[in-house]
């Protein structure tokens, strides 16, 4: 009783499918002779040859032999004389075809038979099982030239759910019906000796004459490596899917990052985020914005003495003499002296019952002379008391010192604050507020800035900075006061040394006014406007602000270290 091979062997054998079928005519020496030559192939031009390529279908690969092909002589199984299929297949099988009994002295043979019906196919398989061939070939008698149906097609069903494929001890293949009939006809012509074969005269010129003429077949098999492309296709598909997923993730991340960049740009433009305050990037003040910050000449108490419009270019000249006409400058200086004397007098001799409205000083003659510019200069608003530059710690000289007021209302010497704002930072050294106008985004927003800003929001929630950033803007048409208000301390709060000092100052001013026909403003010292002093003041302002590390500085340092490492790895050979 035959047994089927193990399933794992059968599954492995299924990969040994056929991919080609060829048939040729061979000249075989007789068994009882001592041939000088072995089996030779007859010239196809005067014999038979057939090649159908890959139009072969694998029905079963049970017990397929190792190797790249199955070779053997073709024969037609002979059914029992009492088998009814003998009459059924008689019209498809000629009477003089090659039988197994005609193949003497060989062990490699391949059977071929028509697939007429399930019963006849079972009969052929049973006959072949007595002497199993290397392989069995069937064909449908339909004169077709296309590849037969696959092995799971109902036409190959023998009523046992495909069990016959495992019961046989040899592989089974199928070829198109037209080629099967052609081979069957060739088996009837080349089943005897050489003298009975077609073109016998031509064959005798190349052969001895006692050879047997038989049709041989070769069934090419797919090697295990032939199945690797399917594995490669699977791997390529997986890699392609991973690449697609990576591309989609990358596009999604870029889209999210783009939205975050635009969101941060909008918030920076709206004044909700200060990049420098968060320690993200140092921002410098452009020259055009710096020129819009007002310049003043203040008196000794820190009040406005002269307003210099920010739209006009202000040049600091170390040698500088005023370019105003002498009479106009003298008039302004004299008026400023009288204003100062008037205010001091009000301080020394206040009224007994001052009304709220009388607390404000009367408008000075200077302000009256500039009523035509009322759209540009209005009543000064009170601000901080600042009589000393916070950077150089020098006192402001009344009627002489030119100061620059930042949007936060802190004042500095222009030579002390300008270089710092242009080169180092946009923050006020005193209050650490940005001097840039609201809605100004001076730099390109990068992903590192977005990460730092998001980290800052996680550490401490960003409070509403609308009120703070609202002060970042300034009105060039409305100069603000530089003193601590228009009200001076009452007489009761002043001490005797203070009164004595004020009296001495009044005497000096009167003496100066009486002894000179016009008052000239002494030119500023050269030291204040020297580059060395400006550089020193810039460093002091940086020290006041605090040298905090910025992300942009860290990135530049990292890039510099990387380039330095690369240069050390590849030194130039001199």
Short mmCIF file of C-alpha atoms in Angstrom, two decimals, residues 205-480:
data_model
loop_
_atom_site.label_atom_id
_atom_site.label_comp_id
_atom_site.label_asym_id
_atom_site.label_seq_id
_atom_site.Cartn_x
_atom_site.Cartn_y
_atom_site.Cartn_z
CA UNK A 205 24.19 8.62 -43.48
CA UNK A 206 25.05 9.72 -39.94
CA UNK A 207 24.20 6.62 -37.89
CA UNK A 208 25.18 2.94 -38.03
CA UNK A 209 21.67 1.65 -38.68
CA UNK A 210 21.08 -0.65 -35.68
CA UNK A 211 20.12 2.14 -33.24
CA UNK A 212 16.70 2.47 -31.69
CA UNK A 213 14.91 5.76 -32.35
CA UNK A 214 13.02 7.07 -29.33
CA UNK A 215 11.51 10.39 -28.24
CA UNK A 216 13.09 11.87 -25.13
CA UNK A 217 11.78 14.67 -22.96
CA UNK A 218 13.25 17.18 -20.55
CA UNK A 219 11.15 18.98 -17.92
CA UNK A 220 13.03 21.98 -16.56
CA UNK A 221 12.44 22.74 -12.87
CA UNK A 222 12.52 25.94 -10.96
CA UNK A 223 15.41 26.06 -8.54
CA UNK A 224 14.80 27.17 -4.96
CA UNK A 225 16.50 30.44 -5.83
CA UNK A 226 13.80 31.08 -8.42
CA UNK A 227 11.36 31.58 -5.58
CA UNK A 228 13.55 34.22 -3.99
CA UNK A 229 12.15 37.02 -6.15
CA UNK A 230 8.83 36.58 -4.41
CA UNK A 231 10.63 37.03 -1.09
CA UNK A 232 12.44 40.05 -2.46
CA UNK A 233 9.16 41.45 -3.68
CA UNK A 234 7.73 41.01 -0.20
CA UNK A 235 10.75 42.68 1.38
CA UNK A 236 10.65 45.51 -1.15
CA UNK A 237 6.95 45.96 -0.45
CA UNK A 238 7.66 46.18 3.28
CA UNK A 239 10.50 48.64 2.68
CA UNK A 240 8.29 50.69 0.36
CA UNK A 241 5.56 50.79 2.99
CA UNK A 242 8.06 51.89 5.64
CA UNK A 243 9.43 54.56 3.32
CA UNK A 244 5.92 55.79 2.57
CA UNK A 245 5.12 55.90 6.29
CA UNK A 246 8.36 57.76 6.96
CA UNK A 247 7.61 60.24 4.18
CA UNK A 248 4.09 60.79 5.48
CA UNK A 249 5.39 61.27 9.01
CA UNK A 250 8.04 63.66 7.75
CA UNK A 251 5.48 65.65 5.78
CA UNK A 252 3.18 65.70 8.79
CA UNK A 253 5.97 66.87 11.08
CA UNK A 254 7.01 69.55 8.60
CA UNK A 255 3.41 70.71 8.34
CA UNK A 256 3.13 70.88 12.12
CA UNK A 257 6.48 72.68 12.39
CA UNK A 258 5.43 75.14 9.69
CA UNK A 259 2.25 75.89 11.60
CA UNK A 260 4.24 76.33 14.80
CA UNK A 261 6.67 78.68 13.07
CA UNK A 262 3.84 80.78 11.68
CA UNK A 263 2.09 80.79 15.04
CA UNK A 264 5.25 81.99 16.80
CA UNK A 265 5.77 84.64 14.12
CA UNK A 266 2.24 85.90 14.65
CA UNK A 267 2.67 85.99 18.42
CA UNK A 268 6.02 87.77 18.13
CA UNK A 269 4.46 90.29 15.75
CA UNK A 270 1.53 90.73 18.15
CA UNK A 271 3.91 91.40 21.02
CA UNK A 272 2.88 88.34 23.01
CA UNK A 273 6.36 86.77 22.95
CA UNK A 274 9.73 88.43 23.47
CA UNK A 275 12.46 86.25 21.98
CA UNK A 276 15.28 87.93 23.84
CA UNK A 277 13.51 87.93 27.19
CA UNK A 278 13.00 84.19 26.86
CA UNK A 279 16.69 83.73 26.15
CA UNK A 280 16.14 82.53 22.59
CA UNK A 281 18.04 85.05 20.48
CA UNK A 282 19.73 88.37 20.97
CA UNK A 283 17.97 91.07 19.01
CA UNK A 284 19.60 94.28 17.88
CA UNK A 285 17.82 97.54 17.27
CA UNK A 286 18.00 98.72 13.65
CA UNK A 287 19.34 102.18 13.01
CA UNK A 288 16.06 103.48 11.64
CA UNK A 289 14.20 102.46 14.80
CA UNK A 290 16.93 103.91 17.00
CA UNK A 291 16.66 107.22 15.14
CA UNK A 292 12.97 107.37 16.05
CA UNK A 293 13.72 107.33 19.78
CA UNK A 294 13.56 110.94 21.00
CA UNK A 295 16.55 112.97 22.11
CA UNK A 296 16.24 115.67 24.80
CA UNK A 297 18.31 118.32 26.50
CA UNK A 298 17.29 118.24 30.14
CA UNK A 299 17.72 120.59 33.08
CA UNK A 300 19.29 119.74 36.39
CA UNK A 301 16.14 118.21 37.84
CA UNK A 302 15.63 115.91 34.88
CA UNK A 303 12.85 117.91 33.16
CA UNK A 304 12.56 118.63 29.46
CA UNK A 305 14.64 121.57 28.44
CA UNK A 306 14.78 121.12 24.70
CA UNK A 307 13.18 118.51 22.46
CA UNK A 308 15.12 117.28 19.45
CA UNK A 309 12.72 115.64 16.93
CA UNK A 310 13.70 112.00 16.39
CA UNK A 311 13.08 112.23 12.66
CA UNK A 312 15.97 114.63 12.26
CA UNK A 313 19.39 113.06 12.13
CA UNK A 314 21.30 113.88 15.28
CA UNK A 315 25.08 113.81 14.97
CA UNK A 316 27.26 113.87 18.03
CA UNK A 317 30.29 116.01 17.34
CA UNK A 318 33.16 115.88 19.83
CA UNK A 319 34.49 119.20 18.66
CA UNK A 320 30.97 120.38 18.23
CA UNK A 321 29.80 123.92 18.48
CA UNK A 322 26.12 124.47 18.14
CA UNK A 323 24.96 125.14 14.60
CA UNK A 324 22.05 127.31 15.84
CA UNK A 325 22.37 131.06 15.40
CA UNK A 326 24.06 132.71 18.34
CA UNK A 327 21.16 134.95 19.23
CA UNK A 328 18.65 132.10 19.15
CA UNK A 329 20.86 129.84 21.24
CA UNK A 330 21.45 132.62 23.76
CA UNK A 331 17.74 133.29 23.93
CA UNK A 332 16.95 129.63 24.57
CA UNK A 333 19.65 129.39 27.22
CA UNK A 334 18.46 132.53 28.97
CA UNK A 335 14.87 131.34 28.89
CA UNK A 336 15.90 127.99 30.37
CA UNK A 337 17.69 129.81 33.18
CA UNK A 338 14.61 131.88 33.96
CA UNK A 339 12.44 128.78 33.93
CA UNK A 340 14.78 127.10 36.35
CA UNK A 341 14.83 130.15 38.62
CA UNK A 342 11.04 130.34 38.53
CA UNK A 343 10.66 126.72 39.58
CA UNK A 344 13.19 127.08 42.38
CA UNK A 345 11.36 130.18 43.62
CA UNK A 346 8.11 128.26 43.74
CA UNK A 347 9.87 125.61 45.76
CA UNK A 348 11.38 128.03 48.24
CA UNK A 349 8.27 130.20 48.64
CA UNK A 350 5.17 128.06 48.12
CA UNK A 351 1.68 129.42 48.46
CA UNK A 352 -0.21 128.84 51.67
CA UNK A 353 -3.26 127.18 50.15
CA UNK A 354 -2.27 125.77 46.82
CA UNK A 355 -5.11 124.47 44.76
CA UNK A 356 -4.79 121.29 42.76
CA UNK A 357 -4.61 123.28 39.59
CA UNK A 358 -1.93 125.58 40.98
CA UNK A 359 0.34 122.63 41.64
CA UNK A 360 1.21 122.60 37.97
CA UNK A 361 3.87 125.18 37.00
CA UNK A 362 2.92 127.88 34.55
CA UNK A 363 4.01 127.34 31.03
CA UNK A 364 7.50 128.57 30.43
CA UNK A 365 8.31 131.19 27.83
CA UNK A 366 10.00 128.47 25.88
CA UNK A 367 6.80 126.50 25.63
CA UNK A 368 4.98 129.63 24.57
CA UNK A 369 7.42 130.21 21.77
CA UNK A 370 6.76 126.76 20.43
CA UNK A 371 2.96 126.84 20.39
CA UNK A 372 3.04 126.53 16.63
CA UNK A 373 4.40 123.02 17.14
CA UNK A 374 1.65 121.99 19.54
CA UNK A 375 0.91 118.92 17.42
CA UNK A 376 4.44 117.71 18.09
CA UNK A 377 5.04 118.80 21.69
CA UNK A 378 2.33 118.65 24.34
CA UNK A 379 2.38 118.94 28.11
CA UNK A 380 5.06 116.71 29.54
CA UNK A 381 3.89 113.66 31.42
CA UNK A 382 5.52 112.71 34.71
CA UNK A 383 8.09 109.94 34.66
CA UNK A 384 11.00 108.70 36.77
CA UNK A 385 13.48 110.96 38.52
CA UNK A 386 16.70 110.37 36.61
CA UNK A 387 19.60 112.71 37.18
CA UNK A 388 22.37 110.18 36.49
CA UNK A 389 23.10 107.97 33.51
CA UNK A 390 22.65 104.37 34.77
CA UNK A 391 25.49 103.14 32.56
CA UNK A 392 28.36 105.60 33.04
CA UNK A 393 27.02 106.94 36.39
CA UNK A 394 27.73 110.54 35.30
CA UNK A 395 25.29 113.25 36.34
CA UNK A 396 23.33 115.04 33.65
CA UNK A 397 24.44 118.67 33.19
CA UNK A 398 21.43 121.01 33.06
CA UNK A 399 20.87 122.76 29.79
CA UNK A 400 23.75 120.84 28.24
CA UNK A 401 23.37 117.06 28.41
CA UNK A 402 21.68 115.36 25.47
CA UNK A 403 19.85 112.22 26.53
CA UNK A 404 17.94 109.56 24.66
CA UNK A 405 14.65 108.31 26.06
CA UNK A 406 13.72 104.68 25.53
CA UNK A 407 10.08 103.55 25.22
CA UNK A 408 10.22 102.46 28.85
CA UNK A 409 10.98 106.16 29.74
CA UNK A 410 14.49 105.47 31.00
CA UNK A 411 17.06 107.97 29.73
CA UNK A 412 20.73 107.50 28.90
CA UNK A 413 23.55 109.27 27.19
CA UNK A 414 23.23 108.49 23.46
CA UNK A 415 26.89 107.56 23.32
CA UNK A 416 26.30 105.08 26.18
CA UNK A 417 23.13 103.39 24.97
CA UNK A 418 23.27 103.58 21.16
CA UNK A 419 26.12 101.15 20.58
CA UNK A 420 24.63 98.73 23.07
CA UNK A 421 21.26 98.74 21.28
CA UNK A 422 22.81 98.52 17.82
CA UNK A 423 25.28 95.73 18.58
CA UNK A 424 24.21 93.75 21.62
CA UNK A 425 20.62 93.78 22.77
CA UNK A 426 17.21 95.34 22.36
CA UNK A 427 16.46 95.29 26.10
CA UNK A 428 16.69 98.25 28.40
CA UNK A 429 19.66 97.68 30.76
CA UNK A 430 17.59 98.96 33.69
CA UNK A 431 14.14 97.36 33.40
CA UNK A 432 14.94 94.60 30.85
CA UNK A 433 12.02 95.60 28.63
CA UNK A 434 12.27 95.49 24.87
CA UNK A 435 12.64 98.79 23.09
CA UNK A 436 11.45 97.37 19.78
CA UNK A 437 8.00 98.50 18.72
CA UNK A 438 5.13 96.11 19.05
CA UNK A 439 4.58 93.98 15.97
CA UNK A 440 8.24 94.04 14.95
CA UNK A 441 9.75 90.62 14.12
CA UNK A 442 13.40 91.31 13.34
CA UNK A 443 14.63 87.80 12.65
CA UNK A 444 13.60 84.61 10.94
CA UNK A 445 11.88 82.19 13.28
CA UNK A 446 13.60 78.79 13.46
CA UNK A 447 12.57 75.45 14.90
CA UNK A 448 15.01 75.88 17.80
CA UNK A 449 13.18 79.07 18.77
CA UNK A 450 9.86 77.23 18.64
CA UNK A 451 11.19 74.47 20.92
CA UNK A 452 12.62 76.98 23.41
CA UNK A 453 9.42 79.00 23.47
CA UNK A 454 7.33 75.85 23.99
CA UNK A 455 9.66 74.77 26.82
CA UNK A 456 9.32 78.18 28.43
CA UNK A 457 5.53 77.93 28.26
CA UNK A 458 5.66 74.52 29.94
CA UNK A 459 7.95 75.67 32.73
CA UNK A 460 6.07 78.84 33.54
CA UNK A 461 2.87 79.83 31.74
CA UNK A 462 3.26 82.93 29.67
CA UNK A 463 1.24 85.72 31.22
CA UNK A 464 -0.63 88.26 29.20
CA UNK A 465 1.99 90.76 28.06
CA UNK A 466 -0.31 93.05 26.14
CA UNK A 467 -0.08 95.77 28.76
CA UNK A 468 3.69 95.48 29.01
CA UNK A 469 4.34 95.30 25.30
CA UNK A 470 1.93 98.15 24.73
CA UNK A 471 4.57 100.43 26.25
CA UNK A 472 7.08 99.20 23.73
CA UNK A 473 5.66 101.64 21.20
CA UNK A 474 6.41 105.32 21.51
CA UNK A 475 4.95 108.52 20.14
CA UNK A 476 7.50 110.75 18.50
CA UNK A 477 4.98 113.57 18.39
CA UNK A 478 4.49 113.64 22.17
CA UNK A 479 7.71 114.05 24.19
CA UNK A 480 7.41 112.80 27.73
#
